[in-house]
Structures are given as structure tokens and as C-alpha cells.
Amino acid sequence: MATLDIHNPATGQSITTLAADDADSVAAKAAAARAAQPAWAAVPMAERLAIIGRFRAGLVAELDDLALALTQEMGKPVSQAKNEINGLLGRIDFFLEHAEAAVADEAVADGGTREIISHVPLGVVANISAWNYPYFVGCNVIVPALLTGNVVLYKPSEHATLTGLNITRLLHAAGVPADAMQCLVGGGAVGAALLEQRIDGLFFTGSHATGQRIAVALAPRLVKVQLELGGKDPVYVRADADPKTAAESLADGAMYNTGQSCCSVERIYVHESLHDTFVQHFLATVAGFKVGDPQAADTYIGAITRFPQLALLEAQVADAVAKGAKLLTGGASGGKRLPGPGNWFAPTVLTNVNHTMELMREESFGPVIGIQKVGSDEEALALMNDTRYGLTAGVFTRDEAAARALLSRVNAGSVYWNCCDRVSPRLPWSGHGDSGLGLTLSTLGIQTFTRPKAWHLRQL
Ligand code: NAD
């Protein structure tokens, strides 16, 4: 029988071994989901809304235990695990409020021939997910997909499977039929087996490399594919910004969730007139971040979830230092993995960086940040756009008009004025370039789980 070992990345210890899926069980689950879809689509919207409302209540009732399980399996500080689940409640509220109207029939012409747009479910939706915000990235798909009459085959990350099973259990307890919402347990091979099934949409959150593989695998069958991938998100601190406020906000944006956020601040450009003051405030803020046991309530920096990421972070720092970067934090351990057990990396700040360095080009996905001095708005803008990614970008300045003028020219799906690392359920979440295809959240992120159907109706 296939199995999946779950480890605690903060201690290196085994948590449990789960029964995992294999090609046969994935095929059986996909067939059962397909068979269950018409009945689920026939459930009235009011009842589907009530079921998701009960799912929300289940999350609230078990919040502390759910947060602890997430912390143990991925190393996220427990206060941040609770923040994630509380944040999910707001997203669910948005979906509950807007799902019905988003997919209601729309009459667009009333003349001799009536014209109506309706929204029909895609059918069987597959969701292959990342581990870093498993409640968010899982439920951005699962909740609106179920509300709009789809069934879901959900493959959580192998690094967040306990959370995936908790989400599935709570949905079943709330009233989603077992066959309409199924969790597939396993790693990449189980994800690959899911791609072989008859599915009507594939919604993926994860790395660019895996996303590209999935798009290639599904292209011949013309399956709808959405990809939410990584980024190298830049922020520019303009000459007129308050350096202390900007530094405090950006240190949090770079290091929250131990820097393992798709929209973490990954590159900072600071006008030369306030660069040194900004760096001082940034270092002071980082020095205040408590690194340690993710289960402790006051921990801010937890474990690195995936062991191989430690080598990637070390390589990025070594490459930057070899090319002239200045390593400013962490003392002797700055820029290096910390002693185990478990996967630990010292919060690391580098200045004197440039775009010849991997650190400023490829996703770090850890508590590591490069700060580059710039001489003008135009230089900053050119550097912000010098990337294959385009998830988010921000500008800190007192001047809203200047911020909006710059942000309108930045190639990114989300742009921020005087804020960062922020996602709203009311706004579409999407990446430009190698950051992805399609979108989730907002009313568009409800409609994306349906196909439009065009009705031409004529009374003779
Ligand atoms: P990953 O690509 O390693 O894995 C993602 C998922 O794909 C996992 O469930 C994995 O088991 C599965 N998978 C792996 N190989 C597969 C294959 N051949 N076929 C099918 N499925 C396969 O990514 P990760 O490490 O879990 O996530 C980190 C990445 O996710 C980062 O790049 C991050 O920026 C990105 N991310 C993006 C967003 C967003 O909204 N844009 C949100 C969160 C994370």
C-alpha cells in the first residue's frame, strides 16, 4: 500500500504516516466524483450556501486545533496559522454573499429574440495545491467551485496534507457528499495521476516549473487550466516616503510566514536620498523578529518547510556576496542555515545588490531580502519590470498621483500603494508573465468555475 510520511520541519520528527493514493485509487475517486456531479449541481443554491456556512462554523469551532496541525506539519508560527484561518473566514463570507448573484442568469436583450447569459458548472474541478497558505490556496478554489455546482478532486501539497484532510473532513461534516469532495493523498506522482483523469478544469497553485509541466500535460485535451505561480515581487521606496514606516511594513512583507509567501516582498529599491536611514530601520525591525519554536505564541519566524530550500537560499546569498553584496544581518549565521534539528535559516538582509545576482532575479521563498539603491523613479520602474514574473508590486510615497502613475506602468496582477503582501477576496488574484494564468477571488473568481452559455430565445 502507498504511504505518505508527514514530518515536522521545525524538529525533523515524524508526525504520522498516512495511507496514500495510487493511480488506481485516483481513477476510482475521479469516476465517483464524475458520477456525483449532476446530483450536487441539482442541490439548490440556498442549500449549498447553508452547507458552506456550516463549514465556516466548523473552522471556527476547531480553530486552535486546526492551527496547531498546520504549524506542526509546515512550521508556520502558530499565531500566523490562526491569522490564516481567520482570514479564510472573511473569504468565505465574501463567497457566501456574492456566489448567487455572480452566477445568476443575465438578460442582455429583450427584443424579438431574447438573449440571456447563464453560467453552467465546469463539472469536475481538480485542485492541485501548494503548502505555504494551504487554507487560502485550497479554499480559493474549493469553496467557489462547490458553490457553483462543481465537484472537487483536491490534491493538497504533501507538506500540508493534514490540513487538506481537515478541510475535506469539515466539508463532509457540513453536508458536502463524500464523492463530491475528495482529497487525494500523496506527492507529485499522485498529482500527475490526477492529470490523467477526465477532468473539466485544473486549478493549480505552486511553482512555475510544476505549473508549466501541468499546462503541457493538459494542452492536447484542451482542459481549462489556471496557474497561480511564484513571483519576485518588487517594492520601490520613493524619495518622499517616510523611511521608518516603509521599513517596518516592508520587513514584515518580506519575512511574514518566514518569507514563504507567493506575494512576499522579494526585492526592495530605495531612493538614494533615504537608503541608509531606511536600511537602519529595516535592520532594527528584523532584529525584533523572534525566531524559534513555531508553537510558541510570540514566534514570528518559523521553520523552512522544505529541506531543499535551505540550499537554494544559501546559494542565492553566496552568489550575491561573491558579486559584491553586503550581508548585514544574522552575525556569523547570517545567510546560512541554522543548526538543526529541523530546517532553519537566519533572517538575512543584503544591500549593494544588483540584477546580475540570482537573489534579485529568482524567487527566494525564505527570510532573505535584497535592498538596492536607485537614483530615480524611472530607474526604479525599469528594475521593477526587469523580471519574468508579475504577481505584485508596490510603491511607498506620500504622493498618490505619483504612485498611481508608476504602478500603472508596472507589469503585475496586483499593485500596492503604501502597503504590501496583501490579498483581498473582493479583488481578482492573478499573475502576469511567468506568475500564472487565470485568476481566483472576486466575483470573477466565482464565475471562473463556470462556463458561459448563450441563450437565443424566440417565441413564434
Ligand atoms: P510545487 O510546484 O512543488 O508543488 C505544488 C503542488 O504540485 C503539490 O501539491 C505537488 O505535489 C504537486 N505536483 C508536483 N509535481 C507534480 C506533477 N508532475 N504533476 C502534478 N502535480 C504535481 O510548489 P510548492 O513548493 O508546493 O509551492 C511553492 C510555490 O507556490 C512557490 O513558487 C509560490 O510562489 C507558489 N505559490 C503561488 C501562489 C499564488 O497565488 N500565485 C500562492 C501560493 C504559492
GROMACS .gro file of C-alpha atoms in nm, residues 75-77 80 254-261 264 300-305 345 365-368:
model
   24
   75GLY     CA    1   0.648   2.507   1.055
   76LYS     CA    2   0.429   2.819   1.027
   77PRO     CA    3   0.427   3.019   1.353
   80GLN     CA    4   0.018   3.317   1.174
  254ALA     CA    5   0.943   4.021   0.331
  255MET     CA    6   0.959   3.794   0.637
  256TYR     CA    7   0.598   3.713   0.738
  257ASN     CA    8   0.528   3.340   0.700
  258THR     CA    9   0.908   3.303   0.716
  259GLY     CA   10   0.921   3.466   0.373
  260GLN     CA   11   0.735   3.173   0.222
  261SER     CA   12   0.452   3.368   0.060
  264SER     CA   13   0.627   3.819  -0.017
  300TYR     CA   14   0.748   3.542   1.422
  301ILE     CA   15   0.998   3.342   1.208
  302GLY     CA   16   0.936   2.969   1.197
  303ALA     CA   17   1.094   2.676   1.017
  304ILE     CA   18   1.167   2.649   0.645
  305THR     CA   19   0.909   2.397   0.527
  345PHE     CA   20   1.750   2.987   0.819
  365PHE     CA   21   1.087   3.194  -0.077
  366GLY     CA   22   1.259   3.242   0.257
  367PRO     CA   23   1.355   3.512   0.510
  368VAL     CA   24   1.610   3.669   0.274
   0.00000   0.00000   0.00000
